[in-house]
């Protein structure tokens, strides 16, 4: 029962991290990224730990406080995993990696503010957050289903490789989306959700970046659909989930443009992107568990 309690705690940490992604998605569209221009390795805002939570401070400092809570949850998860004698060495080491990543993520966030919202660092901050989210999911799966350090199951092969390719393609698209947001290209094509002004491919740089994000998104969607088709016979409904999420994600992206960056849509675009990434990771891991019950 002790390992199950640890597993449930890991799920709680995953959920808290997803909520953190949603809160982080609020900061930029609300114009609150520099509401707390100071950073001293602790979650302060203008020198105060608990400032008046109004205006941009509510979003930026609220993000910092929630991130600090996620950091503490990750530390507890690591300590609990190491103290539990039934957990394997790989899972224990992965929790240490999670602690490192959440600390690194905090540094990235702080330095981003100190550098005045450097676009490249802000994008790295987003991608690191998605990587950390996926790592926590992987740890949770290992806690529920102990995975051996080696062994090749029948589930490995072209379909599983395709799932991994789709996973990294989605991660690349998230990277592009983060860059679009942080260089200010989100509205480069106005509210035109079909093309970009008078022509499909604009002549200005930010418009080209925006349209590249859309085109890559369509290509990634095609890859996800193909992945679902290839894995449907064996994985059933789990294979359908990524395709359903990618349809929602494209709809949210186009609706975000059509509504001139409606804040709720921007936030859900980030959240569904994370869920799409997670669904592909879980699809891959479920195939390994199905064909290699003794572990991965």
PDB file of N, CA, C and O in Angstrom, residues 135-175:
ATOM      1  N   UNK A 135       8.467  14.158 -17.678  1.00  0.00           N
ATOM      2  CA  UNK A 135       9.300  13.356 -16.783  1.00  0.00           C
ATOM      3  C   UNK A 135       8.498  12.907 -15.563  1.00  0.00           C
ATOM      4  O   UNK A 135       8.601  11.747 -15.128  1.00  0.00           O
ATOM      5  N   UNK A 136       7.683  13.788 -15.019  1.00  0.00           N
ATOM      6  CA  UNK A 136       6.853  13.416 -13.873  1.00  0.00           C
ATOM      7  C   UNK A 136       5.859  12.320 -14.247  1.00  0.00           C
ATOM      8  O   UNK A 136       5.595  11.408 -13.444  1.00  0.00           O
ATOM      9  N   UNK A 137       5.320  12.395 -15.459  1.00  0.00           N
ATOM     10  CA  UNK A 137       4.399  11.349 -15.923  1.00  0.00           C
ATOM     11  C   UNK A 137       5.133  10.014 -16.028  1.00  0.00           C
ATOM     12  O   UNK A 137       4.619   8.971 -15.613  1.00  0.00           O
ATOM     13  N   UNK A 138       6.344  10.047 -16.557  1.00  0.00           N
ATOM     14  CA  UNK A 138       7.136   8.826 -16.691  1.00  0.00           C
ATOM     15  C   UNK A 138       7.444   8.225 -15.322  1.00  0.00           C
ATOM     16  O   UNK A 138       7.360   7.000 -15.116  1.00  0.00           O
ATOM     17  N   UNK A 139       7.775   9.096 -14.357  1.00  0.00           N
ATOM     18  CA  UNK A 139       8.039   8.617 -12.995  1.00  0.00           C
ATOM     19  C   UNK A 139       6.785   7.976 -12.412  1.00  0.00           C
ATOM     20  O   UNK A 139       6.854   6.905 -11.785  1.00  0.00           O
ATOM     21  N   UNK A 140       5.635   8.599 -12.616  1.00  0.00           N
ATOM     22  CA  UNK A 140       4.380   8.052 -12.102  1.00  0.00           C
ATOM     23  C   UNK A 140       4.093   6.678 -12.702  1.00  0.00           C
ATOM     24  O   UNK A 140       3.663   5.756 -11.993  1.00  0.00           O
ATOM     25  N   UNK A 141       4.342   6.514 -14.000  1.00  0.00           N
ATOM     26  CA  UNK A 141       4.133   5.220 -14.663  1.00  0.00           C
ATOM     27  C   UNK A 141       5.063   4.174 -14.068  1.00  0.00           C
ATOM     28  O   UNK A 141       4.660   3.030 -13.803  1.00  0.00           O
ATOM     29  N   UNK A 142       6.298   4.537 -13.818  1.00  0.00           N
ATOM     30  CA  UNK A 142       7.255   3.586 -13.239  1.00  0.00           C
ATOM     31  C   UNK A 142       6.863   3.201 -11.816  1.00  0.00           C
ATOM     32  O   UNK A 142       7.078   2.063 -11.397  1.00  0.00           O
ATOM     33  N   UNK A 143       6.297   4.124 -11.075  1.00  0.00           N
ATOM     34  CA  UNK A 143       5.870   3.815  -9.712  1.00  0.00           C
ATOM     35  C   UNK A 143       4.675   2.868  -9.708  1.00  0.00           C
ATOM     36  O   UNK A 143       4.530   2.037  -8.807  1.00  0.00           O
ATOM     37  N   UNK A 144       3.825   2.984 -10.717  1.00  0.00           N
ATOM     38  CA  UNK A 144       2.639   2.110 -10.796  1.00  0.00           C
ATOM     39  C   UNK A 144       2.976   0.770 -11.418  1.00  0.00           C
ATOM     40  O   UNK A 144       2.422  -0.263 -11.042  1.00  0.00           O
ATOM     41  N   UNK A 145       3.910   0.781 -12.380  1.00  0.00           N
ATOM     42  CA  UNK A 145       4.297  -0.441 -13.094  1.00  0.00           C
ATOM     43  C   UNK A 145       5.816  -0.499 -13.149  1.00  0.00           C
ATOM     44  O   UNK A 145       6.419   0.096 -14.045  1.00  0.00           O
ATOM     45  N   UNK A 146       6.458  -1.154 -12.190  1.00  0.00           N
ATOM     46  CA  UNK A 146       7.924  -1.219 -12.172  1.00  0.00           C
ATOM     47  C   UNK A 146       8.478  -1.671 -13.522  1.00  0.00           C
ATOM     48  O   UNK A 146       8.058  -2.692 -14.069  1.00  0.00           O
ATOM     49  N   UNK A 147       9.401  -0.892 -14.046  1.00  0.00           N
ATOM     50  CA  UNK A 147       9.964  -1.172 -15.365  1.00  0.00           C
ATOM     51  C   UNK A 147      11.427  -1.570 -15.236  1.00  0.00           C
ATOM     52  O   UNK A 147      12.218  -0.847 -14.645  1.00  0.00           O
ATOM     53  N   UNK A 148      11.811  -2.723 -15.770  1.00  0.00           N
ATOM     54  CA  UNK A 148      13.210  -3.129 -15.680  1.00  0.00           C
ATOM     55  C   UNK A 148      14.104  -2.254 -16.542  1.00  0.00           C
ATOM     56  O   UNK A 148      13.643  -1.647 -17.489  1.00  0.00           O
ATOM     57  N   UNK A 149      15.385  -2.166 -16.221  1.00  0.00           N
ATOM     58  CA  UNK A 149      16.290  -1.274 -16.931  1.00  0.00           C
ATOM     59  C   UNK A 149      16.598  -1.689 -18.349  1.00  0.00           C
ATOM     60  O   UNK A 149      17.109  -0.904 -19.124  1.00  0.00           O
ATOM     61  N   UNK A 150      16.337  -2.927 -18.718  1.00  0.00           N
ATOM     62  CA  UNK A 150      16.666  -3.364 -20.072  1.00  0.00           C
ATOM     63  C   UNK A 150      15.636  -4.371 -20.547  1.00  0.00           C
ATOM     64  O   UNK A 150      14.775  -4.800 -19.806  1.00  0.00           O
ATOM     65  N   UNK A 151      15.745  -4.736 -21.805  1.00  0.00           N
ATOM     66  CA  UNK A 151      14.799  -5.689 -22.366  1.00  0.00           C
ATOM     67  C   UNK A 151      14.008  -5.067 -23.480  1.00  0.00           C
ATOM     68  O   UNK A 151      13.576  -3.931 -23.373  1.00  0.00           O
ATOM     69  N   UNK A 152      13.846  -5.785 -24.542  1.00  0.00           N
ATOM     70  CA  UNK A 152      13.145  -5.256 -25.710  1.00  0.00           C
ATOM     71  C   UNK A 152      11.869  -6.045 -25.910  1.00  0.00           C
ATOM     72  O   UNK A 152      11.896  -7.246 -26.133  1.00  0.00           O
ATOM     73  N   UNK A 153      10.746  -5.390 -25.804  1.00  0.00           N
ATOM     74  CA  UNK A 153       9.458  -6.056 -25.932  1.00  0.00           C
ATOM     75  C   UNK A 153       8.982  -6.096 -27.369  1.00  0.00           C
ATOM     76  O   UNK A 153       9.503  -5.407 -28.240  1.00  0.00           O
ATOM     77  N   UNK A 154       7.958  -6.894 -27.600  1.00  0.00           N
ATOM     78  CA  UNK A 154       7.394  -6.997 -28.937  1.00  0.00           C
ATOM     79  C   UNK A 154       6.740  -5.697 -29.372  1.00  0.00           C
ATOM     80  O   UNK A 154       6.515  -5.472 -30.544  1.00  0.00           O
ATOM     81  N   UNK A 155       6.384  -4.845 -28.420  1.00  0.00           N
ATOM     82  CA  UNK A 155       5.745  -3.583 -28.757  1.00  0.00           C
ATOM     83  C   UNK A 155       6.686  -2.613 -29.437  1.00  0.00           C
ATOM     84  O   UNK A 155       6.259  -1.634 -30.029  1.00  0.00           O
ATOM     85  N   UNK A 156       7.978  -2.848 -29.329  1.00  0.00           N
ATOM     86  CA  UNK A 156       8.933  -1.975 -29.984  1.00  0.00           C
ATOM     87  C   UNK A 156       8.992  -2.323 -31.457  1.00  0.00           C
ATOM     88  O   UNK A 156       8.913  -3.470 -31.853  1.00  0.00           O
ATOM     89  N   UNK A 157       9.167  -1.347 -32.264  1.00  0.00           N
ATOM     90  CA  UNK A 157       9.163  -1.543 -33.700  1.00  0.00           C
ATOM     91  C   UNK A 157       8.639  -0.297 -34.366  1.00  0.00           C
ATOM     92  O   UNK A 157       8.622   0.784 -33.780  1.00  0.00           O
ATOM     93  N   UNK A 158       8.176  -0.430 -35.604  1.00  0.00           N
ATOM     94  CA  UNK A 158       7.761   0.744 -36.359  1.00  0.00           C
ATOM     95  C   UNK A 158       6.647   1.542 -35.707  1.00  0.00           C
ATOM     96  O   UNK A 158       6.734   2.766 -35.623  1.00  0.00           O
ATOM     97  N   UNK A 159       5.533   0.903 -35.266  1.00  0.00           N
ATOM     98  CA  UNK A 159       4.479   1.709 -34.641  1.00  0.00           C
ATOM     99  C   UNK A 159       4.960   2.489 -33.423  1.00  0.00           C
ATOM    100  O   UNK A 159       4.655   3.674 -33.269  1.00  0.00           O
ATOM    101  N   UNK A 160       5.726   1.848 -32.543  1.00  0.00           N
ATOM    102  CA  UNK A 160       6.221   2.534 -31.350  1.00  0.00           C
ATOM    103  C   UNK A 160       7.208   3.632 -31.714  1.00  0.00           C
ATOM    104  O   UNK A 160       7.217   4.699 -31.101  1.00  0.00           O
ATOM    105  N   UNK A 161       8.035   3.376 -32.706  1.00  0.00           N
ATOM    106  CA  UNK A 161       8.961   4.411 -33.174  1.00  0.00           C
ATOM    107  C   UNK A 161       8.196   5.600 -33.722  1.00  0.00           C
ATOM    108  O   UNK A 161       8.560   6.761 -33.495  1.00  0.00           O
ATOM    109  N   UNK A 162       7.105   5.323 -34.426  1.00  0.00           N
ATOM    110  CA  UNK A 162       6.267   6.390 -34.975  1.00  0.00           C
ATOM    111  C   UNK A 162       5.665   7.236 -33.849  1.00  0.00           C
ATOM    112  O   UNK A 162       5.570   8.463 -33.975  1.00  0.00           O
ATOM    113  N   UNK A 163       5.281   6.584 -32.756  1.00  0.00           N
ATOM    114  CA  UNK A 163       4.745   7.322 -31.609  1.00  0.00           C
ATOM    115  C   UNK A 163       5.801   8.274 -31.058  1.00  0.00           C
ATOM    116  O   UNK A 163       5.508   9.439 -30.746  1.00  0.00           O
ATOM    117  N   UNK A 164       7.031   7.802 -30.941  1.00  0.00           N
ATOM    118  CA  UNK A 164       8.116   8.658 -30.451  1.00  0.00           C
ATOM    119  C   UNK A 164       8.389   9.822 -31.388  1.00  0.00           C
ATOM    120  O   UNK A 164       8.625  10.949 -30.952  1.00  0.00           O
ATOM    121  N   UNK A 165       8.359   9.548 -32.690  1.00  0.00           N
ATOM    122  CA  UNK A 165       8.570  10.616 -33.678  1.00  0.00           C
ATOM    123  C   UNK A 165       7.476  11.674 -33.530  1.00  0.00           C
ATOM    124  O   UNK A 165       7.754  12.878 -33.544  1.00  0.00           O
ATOM    125  N   UNK A 166       6.238  11.230 -33.369  1.00  0.00           N
ATOM    126  CA  UNK A 166       5.123  12.167 -33.188  1.00  0.00           C
ATOM    127  C   UNK A 166       5.303  12.970 -31.902  1.00  0.00           C
ATOM    128  O   UNK A 166       5.031  14.179 -31.857  1.00  0.00           O
ATOM    129  N   UNK A 167       5.778  12.300 -30.850  1.00  0.00           N
ATOM    130  CA  UNK A 167       6.015  12.984 -29.570  1.00  0.00           C
ATOM    131  C   UNK A 167       7.007  14.132 -29.741  1.00  0.00           C
ATOM    132  O   UNK A 167       6.749  15.265 -29.313  1.00  0.00           O
ATOM    133  N   UNK A 168       8.131  13.855 -30.360  1.00  0.00           N
ATOM    134  CA  UNK A 168       9.152  14.894 -30.521  1.00  0.00           C
ATOM    135  C   UNK A 168       8.732  15.960 -31.532  1.00  0.00           C
ATOM    136  O   UNK A 168       9.145  17.123 -31.429  1.00  0.00           O
ATOM    137  N   UNK A 169       7.893  15.578 -32.496  1.00  0.00           N
ATOM    138  CA  UNK A 169       7.366  16.563 -33.439  1.00  0.00           C
ATOM    139  C   UNK A 169       6.457  17.558 -32.708  1.00  0.00           C
ATOM    140  O   UNK A 169       6.493  18.771 -32.972  1.00  0.00           O
ATOM    141  N   UNK A 170       5.637  17.050 -31.798  1.00  0.00           N
ATOM    142  CA  UNK A 170       4.772  17.931 -30.997  1.00  0.00           C
ATOM    143  C   UNK A 170       5.620  18.840 -30.114  1.00  0.00           C
ATOM    144  O   UNK A 170       5.327  20.037 -29.968  1.00  0.00           O
ATOM    145  N   UNK A 171       6.684  18.291 -29.530  1.00  0.00           N
ATOM    146  CA  UNK A 171       7.571  19.104 -28.697  1.00  0.00           C
ATOM    147  C   UNK A 171       8.210  20.214 -29.528  1.00  0.00           C
ATOM    148  O   UNK A 171       8.336  21.359 -29.064  1.00  0.00           O
ATOM    149  N   UNK A 172       8.600  19.898 -30.763  1.00  0.00           N
ATOM    150  CA  UNK A 172       9.163  20.915 -31.660  1.00  0.00           C
ATOM    151  C   UNK A 172       8.129  22.000 -31.957  1.00  0.00           C
ATOM    152  O   UNK A 172       8.450  23.195 -31.969  1.00  0.00           O
ATOM    153  N   UNK A 173       6.894  21.592 -32.190  1.00  0.00           N
ATOM    154  CA  UNK A 173       5.831  22.554 -32.465  1.00  0.00           C
ATOM    155  C   UNK A 173       5.570  23.450 -31.256  1.00  0.00           C
ATOM    156  O   UNK A 173       5.304  24.651 -31.410  1.00  0.00           O
ATOM    157  N   UNK A 174       5.678  22.891 -30.058  1.00  0.00           N
ATOM    158  CA  UNK A 174       5.531  23.703 -28.843  1.00  0.00           C
ATOM    159  C   UNK A 174       6.662  24.720 -28.762  1.00  0.00           C
ATOM    160  O   UNK A 174       6.453  25.876 -28.378  1.00  0.00           O
ATOM    161  N   UNK A 175       7.867  24.299 -29.140  1.00  0.00           N
ATOM    162  CA  UNK A 175       9.010  25.224 -29.166  1.00  0.00           C
ATOM    163  C   UNK A 175       8.741  26.378 -30.133  1.00  0.00           C
ATOM    164  O   UNK A 175       8.963  27.549 -29.803  1.00  0.00           O
TER     165      UNK A 175
END
